[in-house]
mmCIF file of C-alpha atoms and ligand atoms in Angstrom:
data_model
loop_
_atom_site.group_PDB
_atom_site.id
_atom_site.type_symbol
_atom_site.label_atom_id
_atom_site.label_comp_id
_atom_site.label_asym_id
_atom_site.label_seq_id
_atom_site.Cartn_x
_atom_site.Cartn_y
_atom_site.Cartn_z
ATOM 1 C CA MET J 1 -67.622 23.937 98.320
ATOM 2 C CA MET J 2 -67.533 21.821 95.153
ATOM 3 C CA HIS J 3 -70.391 23.816 93.733
ATOM 4 C CA GLN J 4 -68.811 27.084 94.604
ATOM 5 C CA ALA J 5 -65.565 26.022 92.916
ATOM 6 C CA ILE J 6 -67.370 25.040 89.700
ATOM 7 C CA LEU J 7 -69.412 28.244 89.777
ATOM 8 C CA LEU J 8 -66.207 30.279 90.120
ATOM 9 C CA CYS J 9 -64.599 28.411 87.241
ATOM 10 C CA ILE J 10 -67.537 29.139 84.940
ATOM 11 C CA LEU J 11 -67.540 32.861 85.975
ATOM 12 C CA GLY J 12 -63.791 32.989 85.412
ATOM 13 C CA ILE J 13 -63.979 31.613 81.948
ATOM 14 C CA THR J 14 -66.764 33.814 80.826
ATOM 15 C CA SER J 15 -65.086 37.144 82.096
ATOM 16 C CA ALA J 16 -61.553 36.454 82.605
ATOM 17 C CA THR J 17 -58.795 38.851 81.718
ATOM 18 C CA ILE J 18 -55.710 37.400 80.037
ATOM 19 C CA VAL J 19 -52.676 38.297 82.242
ATOM 20 C CA GLN J 20 -49.056 37.168 82.611
ATOM 21 C CA ASP J 21 -48.247 35.214 85.691
ATOM 22 C CA CYS J 22 -45.052 36.768 87.083
ATOM 23 C CA GLY J 23 -44.013 34.032 89.511
ATOM 24 C CA SER J 24 -47.026 33.274 91.705
ATOM 25 C CA VAL J 25 -46.381 30.657 94.382
ATOM 26 C CA GLY J 26 -50.202 30.300 94.569
ATOM 27 C CA THR J 27 -52.392 28.901 91.864
ATOM 28 C CA ILE J 28 -54.414 31.369 90.083
ATOM 29 C CA VAL J 29 -57.801 30.023 88.835
ATOM 30 C CA SER J 30 -59.097 33.273 87.381
ATOM 31 C CA SER J 31 -58.193 36.911 87.196
ATOM 32 C CA ASP J 32 -60.724 39.488 86.211
ATOM 33 C CA ILE J 33 -60.005 43.123 85.586
ATOM 34 C CA GLU J 34 -63.155 45.103 85.121
ATOM 35 C CA ASP J 35 -63.854 46.041 81.505
ATOM 36 C CA CYS J 36 -60.781 44.356 80.197
ATOM 37 C CA GLU J 37 -60.638 40.801 78.601
ATOM 38 C CA LEU J 38 -57.728 41.452 76.337
ATOM 39 C CA PRO J 39 -55.015 43.875 77.532
ATOM 40 C CA PRO J 40 -53.837 46.620 77.198
ATOM 41 C CA CYS J 41 -56.788 47.668 79.498
ATOM 42 C CA LEU J 42 -58.070 50.989 78.368
ATOM 43 C CA VAL J 43 -58.724 52.991 81.494
ATOM 44 C CA THR J 44 -60.330 56.437 81.995
ATOM 45 C CA ARG J 45 -59.697 58.996 84.742
ATOM 46 C CA PRO J 46 -60.909 59.279 87.460
ATOM 47 C CA ASN J 47 -62.027 55.726 87.966
ATOM 48 C CA ASN J 48 -61.689 52.633 89.917
ATOM 49 C CA TYR J 49 -61.461 49.253 88.282
ATOM 50 C CA ASP J 50 -62.138 45.850 90.017
ATOM 51 C CA VAL J 51 -59.167 43.542 90.228
ATOM 52 C CA ASN J 52 -60.488 40.146 91.199
ATOM 53 C CA ILE J 53 -58.303 37.199 91.593
ATOM 54 C CA THR J 54 -59.439 33.674 92.537
ATOM 55 C CA PHE J 55 -56.485 31.610 93.811
ATOM 56 C CA THR J 56 -55.305 28.800 95.941
ATOM 57 C CA PRO J 57 -52.236 29.729 98.228
ATOM 58 C CA GLY J 58 -49.148 27.884 97.837
ATOM 59 C CA ASN J 59 -48.528 27.649 101.681
ATOM 60 C CA GLU J 60 -50.447 28.729 104.821
ATOM 61 C CA VAL J 61 -50.991 32.493 104.727
ATOM 62 C CA THR J 62 -51.585 34.425 108.008
ATOM 63 C CA GLU J 63 -50.916 37.942 106.544
ATOM 64 C CA LEU J 64 -51.148 39.578 103.093
ATOM 65 C CA ARG J 65 -50.384 42.879 101.583
ATOM 66 C CA THR J 66 -50.759 44.247 98.130
ATOM 67 C CA GLU J 67 -47.968 45.904 96.172
ATOM 68 C CA ILE J 68 -48.418 47.394 92.718
ATOM 69 C CA ASP J 69 -45.678 48.334 90.342
ATOM 70 C CA ALA J 70 -46.121 50.510 87.231
ATOM 71 C CA TYR J 71 -43.414 50.184 84.781
ATOM 72 C CA ILE J 72 -43.477 53.329 82.481
ATOM 73 C CA GLY J 73 -40.845 54.230 79.850
ATOM 74 C CA GLY J 74 -38.220 52.092 81.384
ATOM 75 C CA LEU J 75 -38.766 53.083 84.950
ATOM 76 C CA HIS J 76 -40.450 51.380 87.818
ATOM 77 C CA PHE J 77 -43.055 53.431 89.917
ATOM 78 C CA PRO J 78 -44.618 52.063 93.078
ATOM 79 C CA TRP J 79 -48.332 52.717 92.946
ATOM 80 C CA PRO J 80 -50.503 53.067 96.017
ATOM 81 C CA GLY J 81 -51.787 49.529 96.889
ATOM 82 C CA PRO J 82 -54.889 48.428 98.833
ATOM 83 C CA GLY J 83 -54.852 46.145 101.641
ATOM 84 C CA GLY J 84 -54.469 42.315 101.881
ATOM 85 C CA CYS J 85 -56.353 40.044 104.211
ATOM 86 C CA ASP J 86 -59.275 42.476 104.242
ATOM 87 C CA LEU J 87 -59.537 42.033 100.514
ATOM 88 C CA ILE J 88 -60.392 38.404 100.784
ATOM 89 C CA VAL J 89 -64.025 38.435 99.983
ATOM 90 C CA GLU J 90 -64.756 34.607 99.928
ATOM 91 C CA GLY J 91 -62.948 33.023 103.014
ATOM 92 C CA SER J 92 -60.733 34.840 105.354
ATOM 93 C CA CYS J 93 -57.136 34.658 106.695
ATOM 94 C CA PRO J 94 -55.576 32.313 107.681
ATOM 95 C CA LEU J 95 -55.676 30.974 104.050
ATOM 96 C CA HIS J 96 -55.153 27.279 103.720
ATOM 97 C CA THR J 97 -53.281 25.563 100.742
ATOM 98 C CA ASN J 98 -56.052 23.317 99.596
ATOM 99 C CA GLU J 99 -58.774 25.933 99.385
ATOM 100 C CA LEU J 100 -59.951 28.466 96.876
ATOM 101 C CA TYR J 101 -60.242 32.224 97.893
ATOM 102 C CA LYS J 102 -61.377 35.331 96.020
ATOM 103 C CA TYR J 103 -59.461 38.511 96.366
ATOM 104 C CA HIS J 104 -61.310 41.645 95.369
ATOM 105 C CA ALA J 105 -59.498 45.092 95.013
ATOM 106 C CA ALA J 106 -60.000 48.249 93.320
ATOM 107 C CA MET J 107 -57.277 49.829 91.050
ATOM 108 C CA PRO J 108 -57.477 53.557 91.538
ATOM 109 C CA VAL J 109 -56.824 55.642 88.431
ATOM 110 C CA LEU J 110 -56.535 59.183 89.641
ATOM 111 C CA ALA J 111 -57.507 62.311 87.554
ATOM 112 C CA GLU J 112 -53.903 63.685 87.919
ATOM 113 C CA TYR J 113 -52.450 60.549 86.197
ATOM 114 C CA PRO J 114 -51.118 61.456 82.771
ATOM 115 C CA ALA J 115 -52.369 59.769 79.645
ATOM 116 C CA LEU J 116 -49.747 56.985 79.116
ATOM 117 C CA SER J 117 -49.146 53.290 78.705
ATOM 118 C CA ALA J 118 -47.736 51.216 81.661
ATOM 119 C CA VAL J 119 -47.186 47.584 82.544
ATOM 120 C CA VAL J 120 -48.912 47.069 85.889
ATOM 121 C CA THR J 121 -47.593 44.343 88.134
ATOM 122 C CA TRP J 122 -50.040 43.300 90.838
ATOM 123 C CA MET J 123 -48.510 41.534 93.896
ATOM 124 C CA VAL J 124 -50.273 39.906 96.738
ATOM 125 C CA ILE J 125 -47.627 39.069 99.216
ATOM 126 C CA ASP J 126 -47.704 36.996 102.341
ATOM 127 C CA GLN J 127 -46.038 37.176 105.845
ATOM 128 C CA ASP J 128 -42.772 35.756 104.507
ATOM 129 C CA ASP J 129 -42.551 37.839 101.456
ATOM 130 C CA ARG J 130 -43.662 35.127 99.139
ATOM 131 C CA HIS J 131 -45.730 36.407 96.121
ATOM 132 C CA GLN J 132 -48.874 34.341 96.537
ATOM 133 C CA VAL J 133 -50.090 36.056 93.451
ATOM 134 C CA CYS J 134 -48.249 38.106 90.945
ATOM 135 C CA ILE J 135 -49.908 39.110 87.693
ATOM 136 C CA ALA J 136 -48.762 41.616 85.086
ATOM 137 C CA PHE J 137 -50.849 43.317 82.476
ATOM 138 C CA PRO J 138 -50.418 46.403 80.320
ATOM 139 C CA ILE J 139 -52.852 49.363 80.705
ATOM 140 C CA THR J 140 -53.313 52.489 78.471
ATOM 141 C CA ILE J 141 -54.601 55.449 80.410
ATOM 142 C CA VAL J 142 -56.792 57.394 77.964
HETATM 143 C C1 NAG W 201 -65.300 41.594 91.603
HETATM 144 O O1 NAG W 201 -65.680 41.097 92.717
HETATM 145 C C2 NAG W 201 -66.836 41.893 93.360
HETATM 146 C C3 NAG W 201 -67.142 41.224 94.787
HETATM 147 O O2 NAG W 201 -67.213 39.884 94.594
HETATM 148 C C4 NAG W 201 -68.012 41.948 92.370
HETATM 149 O O3 NAG W 201 -69.017 42.729 92.986
HETATM 150 C C5 NAG W 201 -67.525 42.510 91.140
HETATM 151 O O4 NAG W 201 -68.668 42.557 90.147
HETATM 152 C C6 NAG W 201 -66.327 41.734 90.483
HETATM 153 N N1 NAG W 201 -65.840 42.432 89.368
HETATM 154 C C7 NAG W 201 -65.425 41.784 88.200
HETATM 155 C C8 NAG W 201 -64.862 42.662 87.071
HETATM 156 O O5 NAG W 201 -65.312 40.541 88.152
#
């Protein structure tokens, strides 16, 4: 477990994406968005980008869901989100407060999306609507 934590830290530092924490109750150890170290993330269509987050939950977690918000030109648009507990690739639900977990999701960028800039807020929410993870990052669809 100790070695795994150290390894995750090293991996996180070498490939981490700089994101804004928008009120996570959990502790984010690293966040990695594929092909993006310094946002805005330039994304092409159609494509899927890994969104990997290593975190420790702020409380016991039995259920998780993902919600995504895209803020475009002053308006909020909900974006189809992937699952929750099924996206925990290291460990599994229930999640415990003193342990490190890796969440791995894909951000879908569909062919029909227009070329524009947006701020993406990526939320991983527990059974009591607490935002275990909330990260925000700008993207530009090219
Ligand atoms: C995200 O995690 C998956 C599964 O562990 C891995 O295969 C992939 O390379 C990771 N991507 C990034 C950008 O870290």
